[in-house]
PDB file of C-alpha atoms in Angstrom:
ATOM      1  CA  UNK H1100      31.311   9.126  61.526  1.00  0.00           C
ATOM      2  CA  UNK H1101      30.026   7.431  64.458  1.00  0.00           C
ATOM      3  CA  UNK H1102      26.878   8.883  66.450  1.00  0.00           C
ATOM      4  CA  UNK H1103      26.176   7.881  70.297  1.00  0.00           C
ATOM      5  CA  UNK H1104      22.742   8.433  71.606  1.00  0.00           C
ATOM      6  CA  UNK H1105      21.885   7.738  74.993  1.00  0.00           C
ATOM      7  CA  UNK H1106      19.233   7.965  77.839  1.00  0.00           C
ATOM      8  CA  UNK H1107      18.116   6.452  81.041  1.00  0.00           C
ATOM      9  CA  UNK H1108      19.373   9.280  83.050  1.00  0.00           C
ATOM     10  CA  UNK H1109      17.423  10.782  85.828  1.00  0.00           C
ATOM     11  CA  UNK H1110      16.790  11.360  89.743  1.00  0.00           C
ATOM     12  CA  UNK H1111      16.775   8.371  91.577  1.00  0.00           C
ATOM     13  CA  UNK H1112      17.112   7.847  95.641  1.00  0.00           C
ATOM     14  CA  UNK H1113      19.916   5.854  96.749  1.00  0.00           C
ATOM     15  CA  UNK H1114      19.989   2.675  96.895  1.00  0.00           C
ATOM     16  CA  UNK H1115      18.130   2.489  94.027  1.00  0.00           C
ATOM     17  CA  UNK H1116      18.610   1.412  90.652  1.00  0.00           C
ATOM     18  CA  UNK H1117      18.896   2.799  86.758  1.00  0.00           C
ATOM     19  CA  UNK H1118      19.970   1.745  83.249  1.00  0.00           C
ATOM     20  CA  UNK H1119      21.890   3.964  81.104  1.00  0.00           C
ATOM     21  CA  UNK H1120      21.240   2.804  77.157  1.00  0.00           C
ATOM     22  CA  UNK H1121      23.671   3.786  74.226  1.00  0.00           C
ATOM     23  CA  UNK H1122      22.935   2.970  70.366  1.00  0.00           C
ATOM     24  CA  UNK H1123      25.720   2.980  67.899  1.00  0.00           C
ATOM     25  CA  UNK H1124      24.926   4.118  64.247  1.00  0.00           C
ATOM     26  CA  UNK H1125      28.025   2.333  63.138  1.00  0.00           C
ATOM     27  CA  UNK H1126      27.689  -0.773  60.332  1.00  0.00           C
ATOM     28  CA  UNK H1127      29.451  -3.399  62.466  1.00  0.00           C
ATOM     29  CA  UNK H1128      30.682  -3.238  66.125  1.00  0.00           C
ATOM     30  CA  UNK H1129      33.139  -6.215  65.965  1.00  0.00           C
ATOM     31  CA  UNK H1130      36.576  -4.353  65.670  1.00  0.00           C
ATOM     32  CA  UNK H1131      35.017  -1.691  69.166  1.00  0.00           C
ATOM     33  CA  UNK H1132      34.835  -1.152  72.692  1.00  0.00           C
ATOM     34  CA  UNK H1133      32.279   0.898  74.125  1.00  0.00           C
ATOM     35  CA  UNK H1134      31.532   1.593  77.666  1.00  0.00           C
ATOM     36  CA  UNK H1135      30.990   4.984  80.146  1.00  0.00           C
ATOM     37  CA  UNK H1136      32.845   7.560  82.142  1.00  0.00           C
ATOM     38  CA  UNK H1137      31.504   9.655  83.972  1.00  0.00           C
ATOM     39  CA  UNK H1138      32.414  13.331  85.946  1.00  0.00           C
ATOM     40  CA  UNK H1139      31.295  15.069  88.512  1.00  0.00           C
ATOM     41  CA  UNK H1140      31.382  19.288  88.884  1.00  0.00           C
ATOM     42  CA  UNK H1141      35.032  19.956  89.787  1.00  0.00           C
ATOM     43  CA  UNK H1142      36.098  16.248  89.141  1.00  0.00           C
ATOM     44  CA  UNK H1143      38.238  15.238  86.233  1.00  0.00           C
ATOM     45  CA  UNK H1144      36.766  12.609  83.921  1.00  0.00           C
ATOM     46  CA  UNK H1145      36.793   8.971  85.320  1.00  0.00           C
ATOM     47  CA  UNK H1146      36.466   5.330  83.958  1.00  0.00           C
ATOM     48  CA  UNK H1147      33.742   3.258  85.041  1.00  0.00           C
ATOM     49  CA  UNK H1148      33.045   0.458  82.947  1.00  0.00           C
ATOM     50  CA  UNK H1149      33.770  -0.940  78.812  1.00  0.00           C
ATOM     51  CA  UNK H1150      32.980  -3.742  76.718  1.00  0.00           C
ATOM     52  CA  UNK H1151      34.721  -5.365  74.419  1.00  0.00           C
ATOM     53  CA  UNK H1152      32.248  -5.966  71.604  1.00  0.00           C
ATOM     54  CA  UNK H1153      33.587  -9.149  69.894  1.00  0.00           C
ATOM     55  CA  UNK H1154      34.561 -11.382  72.895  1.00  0.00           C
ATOM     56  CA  UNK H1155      31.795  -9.093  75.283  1.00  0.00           C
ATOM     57  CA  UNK H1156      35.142  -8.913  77.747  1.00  0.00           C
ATOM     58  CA  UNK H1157      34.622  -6.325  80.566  1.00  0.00           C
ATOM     59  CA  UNK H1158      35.687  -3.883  83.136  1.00  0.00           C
ATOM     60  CA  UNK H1159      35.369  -2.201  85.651  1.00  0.00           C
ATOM     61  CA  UNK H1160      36.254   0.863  88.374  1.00  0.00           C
ATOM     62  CA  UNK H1161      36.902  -0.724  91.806  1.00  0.00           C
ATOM     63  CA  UNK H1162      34.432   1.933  92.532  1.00  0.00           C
ATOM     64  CA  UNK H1163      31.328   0.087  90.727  1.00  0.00           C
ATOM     65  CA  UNK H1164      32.085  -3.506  90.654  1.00  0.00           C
ATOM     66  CA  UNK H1165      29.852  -5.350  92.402  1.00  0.00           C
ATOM     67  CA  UNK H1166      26.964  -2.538  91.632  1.00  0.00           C
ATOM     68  CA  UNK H1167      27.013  -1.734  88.263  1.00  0.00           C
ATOM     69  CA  UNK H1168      26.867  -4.382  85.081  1.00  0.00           C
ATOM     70  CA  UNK H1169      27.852  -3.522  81.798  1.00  0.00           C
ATOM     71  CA  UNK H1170      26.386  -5.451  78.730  1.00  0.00           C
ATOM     72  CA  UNK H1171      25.632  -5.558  74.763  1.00  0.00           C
ATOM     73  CA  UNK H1172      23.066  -6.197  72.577  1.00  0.00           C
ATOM     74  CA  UNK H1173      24.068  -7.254  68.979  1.00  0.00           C
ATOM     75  CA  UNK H1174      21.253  -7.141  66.982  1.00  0.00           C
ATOM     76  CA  UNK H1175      20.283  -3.298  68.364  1.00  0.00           C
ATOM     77  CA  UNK H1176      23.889  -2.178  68.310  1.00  0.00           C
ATOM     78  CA  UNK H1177      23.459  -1.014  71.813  1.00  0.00           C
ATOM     79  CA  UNK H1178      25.109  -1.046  75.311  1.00  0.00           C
ATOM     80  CA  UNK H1179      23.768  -0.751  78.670  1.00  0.00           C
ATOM     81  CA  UNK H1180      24.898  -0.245  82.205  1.00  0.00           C
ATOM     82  CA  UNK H1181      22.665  -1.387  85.098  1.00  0.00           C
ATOM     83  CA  UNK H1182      23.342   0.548  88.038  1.00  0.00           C
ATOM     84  CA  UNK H1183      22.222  -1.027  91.348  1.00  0.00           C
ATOM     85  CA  UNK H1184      22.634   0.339  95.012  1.00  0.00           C
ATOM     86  CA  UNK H1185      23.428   3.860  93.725  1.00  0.00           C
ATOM     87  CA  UNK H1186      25.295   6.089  96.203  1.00  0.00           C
ATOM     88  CA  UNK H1187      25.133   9.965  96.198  1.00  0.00           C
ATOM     89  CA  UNK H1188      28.931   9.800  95.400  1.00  0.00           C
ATOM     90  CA  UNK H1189      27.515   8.706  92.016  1.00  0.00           C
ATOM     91  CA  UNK H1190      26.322  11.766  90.671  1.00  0.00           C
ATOM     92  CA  UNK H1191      27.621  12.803  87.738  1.00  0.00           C
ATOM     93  CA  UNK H1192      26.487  13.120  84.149  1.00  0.00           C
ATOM     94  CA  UNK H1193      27.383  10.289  82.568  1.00  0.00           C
ATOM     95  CA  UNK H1194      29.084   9.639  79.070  1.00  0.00           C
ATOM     96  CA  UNK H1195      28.698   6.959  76.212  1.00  0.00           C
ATOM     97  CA  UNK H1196      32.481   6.084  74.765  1.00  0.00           C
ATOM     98  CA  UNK H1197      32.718   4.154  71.355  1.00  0.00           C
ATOM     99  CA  UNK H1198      36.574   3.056  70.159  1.00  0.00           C
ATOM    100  CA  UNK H1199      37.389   1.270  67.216  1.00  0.00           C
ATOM    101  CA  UNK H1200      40.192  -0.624  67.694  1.00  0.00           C
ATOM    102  CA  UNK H1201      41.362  -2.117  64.220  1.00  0.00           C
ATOM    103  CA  UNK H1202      42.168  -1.329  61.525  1.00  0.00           C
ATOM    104  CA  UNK H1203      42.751   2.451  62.571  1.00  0.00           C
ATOM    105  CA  UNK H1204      41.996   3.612  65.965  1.00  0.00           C
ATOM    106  CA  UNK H1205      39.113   6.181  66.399  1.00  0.00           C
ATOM    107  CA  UNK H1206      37.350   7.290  69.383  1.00  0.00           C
ATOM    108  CA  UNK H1207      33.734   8.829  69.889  1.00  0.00           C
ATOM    109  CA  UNK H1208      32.013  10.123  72.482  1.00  0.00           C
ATOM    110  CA  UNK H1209      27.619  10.626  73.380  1.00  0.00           C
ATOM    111  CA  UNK H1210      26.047  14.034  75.000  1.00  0.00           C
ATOM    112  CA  UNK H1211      26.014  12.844  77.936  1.00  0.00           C
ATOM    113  CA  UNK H1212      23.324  12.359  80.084  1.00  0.00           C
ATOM    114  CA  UNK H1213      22.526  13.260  83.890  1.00  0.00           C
ATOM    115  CA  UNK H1214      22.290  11.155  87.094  1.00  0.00           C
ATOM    116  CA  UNK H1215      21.615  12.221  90.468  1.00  0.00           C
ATOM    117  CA  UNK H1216      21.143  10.322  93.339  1.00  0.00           C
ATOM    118  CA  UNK H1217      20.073  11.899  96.119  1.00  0.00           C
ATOM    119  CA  UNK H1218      20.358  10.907 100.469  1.00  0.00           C
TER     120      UNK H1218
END
């Protein structure tokens, strides 16, 4: 069992900028990705951006890169996304993903946490 808690969501103006934290209770990240999707009211679920935690590998939506950066911190088995020069097209609440990828696959998912940007 694998908990997700996150924060850093809110009401920001666009163009501006936020950071979305997510700590993982799990004993070692090395065998995990972790990263966020995010949906909108009426949208379907959507990819925006993971990180491989052994090699810190990442990705990205076309939709994001260039905006948002996705990193890891080790010793606080924690992720982040910086989100810079936020659009309104943004808004959505925003979820923490955890997969383990070896030696069985499991997945795990946060509460999710709000962001609106507003024009």
């Amino acid at each position: 069992q694998v908990q997700l808690v996150e924060s850093g969501g809110g009401l920001v103006q666009a163009g501006g900028s936020l950071r979305l934290s997510c700590a993982a209770s799990a004993r070692t990240l090395s065998q995990w990705a972790m990263g966020w999707f995010r949906q909108a009211p009426g949208k379907e679920r959507e990819f925006v951006a993971a990180i491989k935690w052994r090699d810190g590998s990442t990705y990205y939506a076309d939709s994001v890169k260039g905006r948002f950066t996705i990193s890891r911190d080790n010793a606080k088995n924690t992720v982040y996304l910086q989100m810079n020069s936020l659009k309104p097209e943004d808004t959505a609440v925003y979820y923490c993903n955890a997969e383990r990828l070896s030696p069985r696959r499991s997945n795990y998912w946060g509460q999710g946490t709000q962001v609106t940007v507003s024009s």
